Amino acid sequence: MICPQLSPQKMQTIYDSSVDLIITSPLNLVEARQMIRLIASYAMLLNRLNQIYEISSSSIAPYTRPQALHREQTEYISQVLRFLGIAAEAGVEDIMKICNIMCDQNIEFSQINFERDLHITEHDKRIIFQRIRRSLKVGISNLANMCLDYPENDILLDYANNLFEYRNIHNEMRKLNGESAMPVQISLQHFFNGLLQESYRVKN
């Protein structure tokens, strides 16, 4: 508000009526320039704060799900890997990295963007997949042995079907018994999607 010189009482009344600033006339150019700079700086600050708010509100950062649920799911997956006897295998770290992404983004194996989320090339991905497959072969052998020892155990049968497809465990069991059997075929997509489904148990 621009106005002539006012008494303190009048100025207080104007400020109480929601006026932010009173500039007395005639205008002092030095004071006017300084005031314009302050107002412009204030407006720019508000605009930047608004941009920061919009960016943070629409964030697509890789870890956006509730952290408690994410932690419970990955801990459950770790328990499954220990149950399979592969917690110390070289490929388990890679398995957990992939599971972290799937649990957090709630996506299936085929939807993972490996270049963006794990920062790896196609060549690196092939090496990682080979390392994981070697670990899973150990897991299949361990699970097949457990199925031979406890053929009526429902948990073992669930893992056999959900993680590896039961026919693969059955073929491994035949091989362990010295019988002829088809070679085991490991589907990483079936295994990881099965692990994700198993991790949903923590929500039930």
Short mmCIF file of C-alpha atoms in Angstrom, two decimals:
data_model
loop_
_atom_site.label_atom_id
_atom_site.label_comp_id
_atom_site.label_asym_id
_atom_site.label_seq_id
_atom_site.Cartn_x
_atom_site.Cartn_y
_atom_site.Cartn_z
CA MET A 1 0.00 0.00 0.00
CA ILE A 2 1.31 3.45 -0.97
CA CYS A 3 -0.01 6.43 0.96
CA PRO A 4 1.05 9.79 2.45
CA GLN A 5 2.72 10.00 5.85
CA LEU A 6 0.40 8.50 8.48
CA SER A 7 0.20 8.61 12.23
CA PRO A 8 1.35 5.46 14.11
CA GLN A 9 -2.24 4.73 15.14
CA LYS A 10 -3.48 4.92 11.55
CA MET A 11 -0.64 2.72 10.30
CA GLN A 12 -1.45 0.12 12.97
CA THR A 13 -5.08 0.10 11.89
CA ILE A 14 -4.06 -0.47 8.25
CA TYR A 15 -1.66 -3.30 9.16
CA ASP A 16 -4.39 -4.92 11.26
CA SER A 17 -6.61 -4.99 8.14
CA SER A 18 -4.18 -7.45 6.44
CA VAL A 19 -1.99 -4.99 4.54
CA ASP A 20 1.56 -6.41 4.44
CA LEU A 21 3.54 -3.27 3.70
CA ILE A 22 2.96 0.51 3.73
CA ILE A 23 5.19 2.69 1.55
CA THR A 24 4.90 6.41 2.20
CA SER A 25 4.84 8.93 -0.63
CA PRO A 26 6.63 10.61 -2.20
CA LEU A 27 8.61 7.48 -3.03
CA ASN A 28 12.31 7.24 -2.18
CA LEU A 29 13.90 5.53 -5.22
CA VAL A 30 16.66 3.86 -3.21
CA GLU A 31 14.15 2.41 -0.74
CA ALA A 32 11.77 1.43 -3.56
CA ARG A 33 14.50 -0.49 -5.44
CA GLN A 34 15.55 -2.31 -2.28
CA MET A 35 11.96 -3.22 -1.49
CA ILE A 36 11.40 -4.57 -5.03
CA ARG A 37 14.54 -6.72 -4.71
CA LEU A 38 13.33 -8.13 -1.38
CA ILE A 39 9.88 -8.89 -2.77
CA ALA A 40 11.37 -10.55 -5.87
CA SER A 41 13.69 -12.69 -3.73
CA TYR A 42 10.77 -13.71 -1.55
CA ALA A 43 8.70 -14.69 -4.62
CA MET A 44 11.58 -16.75 -6.06
CA LEU A 45 12.03 -18.54 -2.74
CA LEU A 46 8.34 -19.46 -2.61
CA ASN A 47 8.48 -20.70 -6.20
CA ARG A 48 11.49 -22.93 -5.47
CA LEU A 49 9.86 -24.34 -2.36
CA ASN A 50 6.77 -25.14 -4.39
CA GLN A 51 8.88 -26.93 -7.04
CA ILE A 52 10.63 -28.98 -4.35
CA TYR A 53 7.27 -29.96 -2.89
CA GLU A 54 5.92 -31.03 -6.30
CA ILE A 55 9.03 -33.11 -7.05
CA SER A 56 8.95 -34.85 -3.67
CA SER A 57 5.20 -35.50 -3.94
CA SER A 58 5.55 -37.23 -7.30
CA SER A 59 8.79 -39.03 -6.53
CA ILE A 60 9.48 -42.27 -8.39
CA ALA A 61 12.47 -43.20 -6.26
CA PRO A 62 13.12 -46.96 -6.12
CA TYR A 63 12.15 -47.29 -2.47
CA THR A 64 8.63 -45.94 -2.13
CA ARG A 65 6.66 -48.65 -0.30
CA PRO A 66 6.30 -48.67 3.48
CA GLN A 67 9.69 -49.66 4.85
CA ALA A 68 8.27 -51.92 7.57
CA LEU A 69 6.49 -54.08 4.98
CA HIS A 70 9.53 -54.07 2.70
CA ARG A 71 11.76 -55.24 5.57
CA GLU A 72 9.33 -57.99 6.61
CA GLN A 73 9.09 -59.32 3.06
CA THR A 74 12.85 -59.39 2.49
CA GLU A 75 13.43 -61.01 5.88
CA TYR A 76 10.92 -63.71 4.96
CA ILE A 77 12.74 -64.28 1.67
CA SER A 78 16.04 -64.58 3.57
CA GLN A 79 14.44 -67.27 5.73
CA VAL A 80 13.34 -69.17 2.62
CA LEU A 81 16.88 -69.04 1.19
CA ARG A 82 18.30 -70.29 4.49
CA PHE A 83 15.72 -73.09 4.48
CA LEU A 84 16.91 -74.10 1.00
CA GLY A 85 20.47 -74.19 2.33
CA ILE A 86 21.85 -71.58 -0.07
CA ALA A 87 22.29 -68.58 2.23
CA ALA A 88 26.08 -68.84 1.90
CA GLU A 89 26.10 -69.33 -1.89
CA ALA A 90 27.73 -66.72 -4.12
CA GLY A 91 24.50 -65.84 -5.94
CA VAL A 92 22.44 -65.05 -2.85
CA GLU A 93 23.53 -61.41 -2.70
CA ASP A 94 22.31 -60.99 -6.29
CA ILE A 95 19.06 -62.77 -5.42
CA MET A 96 18.42 -60.37 -2.54
CA LYS A 97 19.15 -57.28 -4.65
CA ILE A 98 16.59 -58.41 -7.21
CA CYS A 99 14.07 -59.33 -4.50
CA ASN A 100 14.51 -55.93 -2.85
CA ILE A 101 13.47 -54.23 -6.09
CA MET A 102 10.54 -56.58 -6.68
CA CYS A 103 9.22 -56.23 -3.12
CA ASP A 104 9.63 -52.48 -3.00
CA GLN A 105 8.12 -51.73 -6.40
CA ASN A 106 5.65 -54.63 -6.15
CA ILE A 107 6.56 -55.85 -9.62
CA GLU A 108 7.28 -59.21 -11.21
CA PHE A 109 10.67 -60.36 -12.45
CA SER A 110 9.92 -59.52 -16.10
CA GLN A 111 9.15 -55.90 -15.17
CA ILE A 112 12.53 -55.11 -13.60
CA ASN A 113 14.61 -52.47 -15.35
CA PHE A 114 18.06 -53.89 -14.58
CA GLU A 115 19.98 -51.06 -16.21
CA ARG A 116 18.13 -48.39 -14.22
CA ASP A 117 17.64 -50.15 -10.88
CA LEU A 118 20.84 -52.19 -10.62
CA HIS A 119 23.06 -50.15 -12.97
CA ILE A 120 24.23 -53.20 -14.91
CA THR A 121 24.80 -53.94 -18.60
CA GLU A 122 23.40 -56.90 -20.52
CA HIS A 123 26.77 -58.62 -20.18
CA ASP A 124 26.78 -58.08 -16.41
CA LYS A 125 23.22 -59.39 -16.24
CA ARG A 126 24.18 -62.65 -17.97
CA ILE A 127 27.02 -63.18 -15.49
CA ILE A 128 24.72 -62.49 -12.54
CA PHE A 129 22.07 -64.87 -13.89
CA GLN A 130 24.66 -67.64 -14.27
CA ARG A 131 25.78 -67.09 -10.69
CA ILE A 132 22.18 -67.25 -9.47
CA ARG A 133 21.48 -70.43 -11.45
CA ARG A 134 24.48 -72.16 -9.84
CA SER A 135 23.12 -71.25 -6.42
CA LEU A 136 19.64 -72.46 -7.33
CA LYS A 137 20.99 -75.81 -8.49
CA VAL A 138 22.29 -76.28 -4.95
CA GLY A 139 18.88 -75.28 -3.60
CA ILE A 140 17.10 -77.74 -5.88
CA SER A 141 19.38 -80.56 -4.76
CA ASN A 142 18.85 -79.70 -1.09
CA LEU A 143 15.09 -79.45 -1.51
CA ALA A 144 14.94 -82.74 -3.43
CA ASN A 145 16.84 -84.45 -0.59
CA MET A 146 14.39 -83.04 1.95
CA CYS A 147 11.45 -84.22 -0.16
CA LEU A 148 12.93 -87.72 -0.22
CA ASP A 149 13.29 -87.69 3.58
CA TYR A 150 9.89 -86.10 4.27
CA PRO A 151 7.65 -86.86 1.26
CA GLU A 152 4.43 -85.83 3.03
CA ASN A 153 5.66 -82.41 4.18
CA ASP A 154 3.33 -79.79 2.65
CA ILE A 155 5.82 -76.94 3.08
CA LEU A 156 8.42 -78.78 1.04
CA LEU A 157 5.87 -79.52 -1.67
CA ASP A 158 4.79 -75.86 -1.74
CA TYR A 159 8.38 -74.69 -2.16
CA ALA A 160 9.03 -77.36 -4.78
CA ASN A 161 6.11 -76.19 -6.88
CA ASN A 162 6.14 -72.44 -6.21
CA LEU A 163 9.88 -71.88 -6.61
CA PHE A 164 11.14 -74.53 -9.01
CA GLU A 165 8.09 -76.29 -10.54
CA TYR A 166 7.61 -79.70 -9.00
CA ARG A 167 8.69 -81.62 -12.12
CA ASN A 168 12.23 -80.27 -11.65
CA ILE A 169 12.35 -81.40 -8.03
CA HIS A 170 10.91 -84.76 -9.08
CA ASN A 171 13.61 -85.17 -11.73
CA GLU A 172 16.29 -84.26 -9.18
CA MET A 173 14.84 -86.80 -6.73
CA ARG A 174 15.03 -89.50 -9.43
CA LYS A 175 18.63 -88.57 -10.15
CA LEU A 176 19.51 -88.74 -6.44
CA ASN A 177 17.99 -92.23 -6.37
CA GLY A 178 20.22 -93.28 -9.25
CA GLU A 179 17.37 -93.35 -11.77
CA SER A 180 17.37 -91.82 -15.23
CA ALA A 181 15.75 -88.40 -15.30
CA MET A 182 15.31 -85.34 -17.47
CA PRO A 183 17.78 -82.54 -16.74
CA VAL A 184 16.66 -79.83 -14.34
CA GLN A 185 15.52 -76.62 -16.04
CA ILE A 186 15.76 -73.50 -13.92
CA SER A 187 13.36 -70.66 -14.71
CA LEU A 188 14.55 -67.50 -12.99
CA GLN A 189 11.20 -65.85 -13.69
CA HIS A 190 9.31 -68.71 -12.00
CA PHE A 191 11.70 -68.70 -9.04
CA PHE A 192 11.64 -64.95 -8.38
CA ASN A 193 7.91 -64.58 -8.93
CA GLY A 194 7.41 -67.52 -6.57
CA LEU A 195 9.61 -65.86 -3.95
CA LEU A 196 7.56 -62.67 -4.28
CA GLN A 197 4.35 -64.64 -3.77
CA GLU A 198 5.87 -66.37 -0.75
CA SER A 199 6.81 -62.98 0.74
CA TYR A 200 3.14 -61.96 0.69
CA ARG A 201 2.60 -64.39 3.53
CA VAL A 202 3.89 -61.72 5.94
CA LYS A 203 0.79 -59.63 5.18
CA ASN A 204 -1.63 -62.42 6.09
#
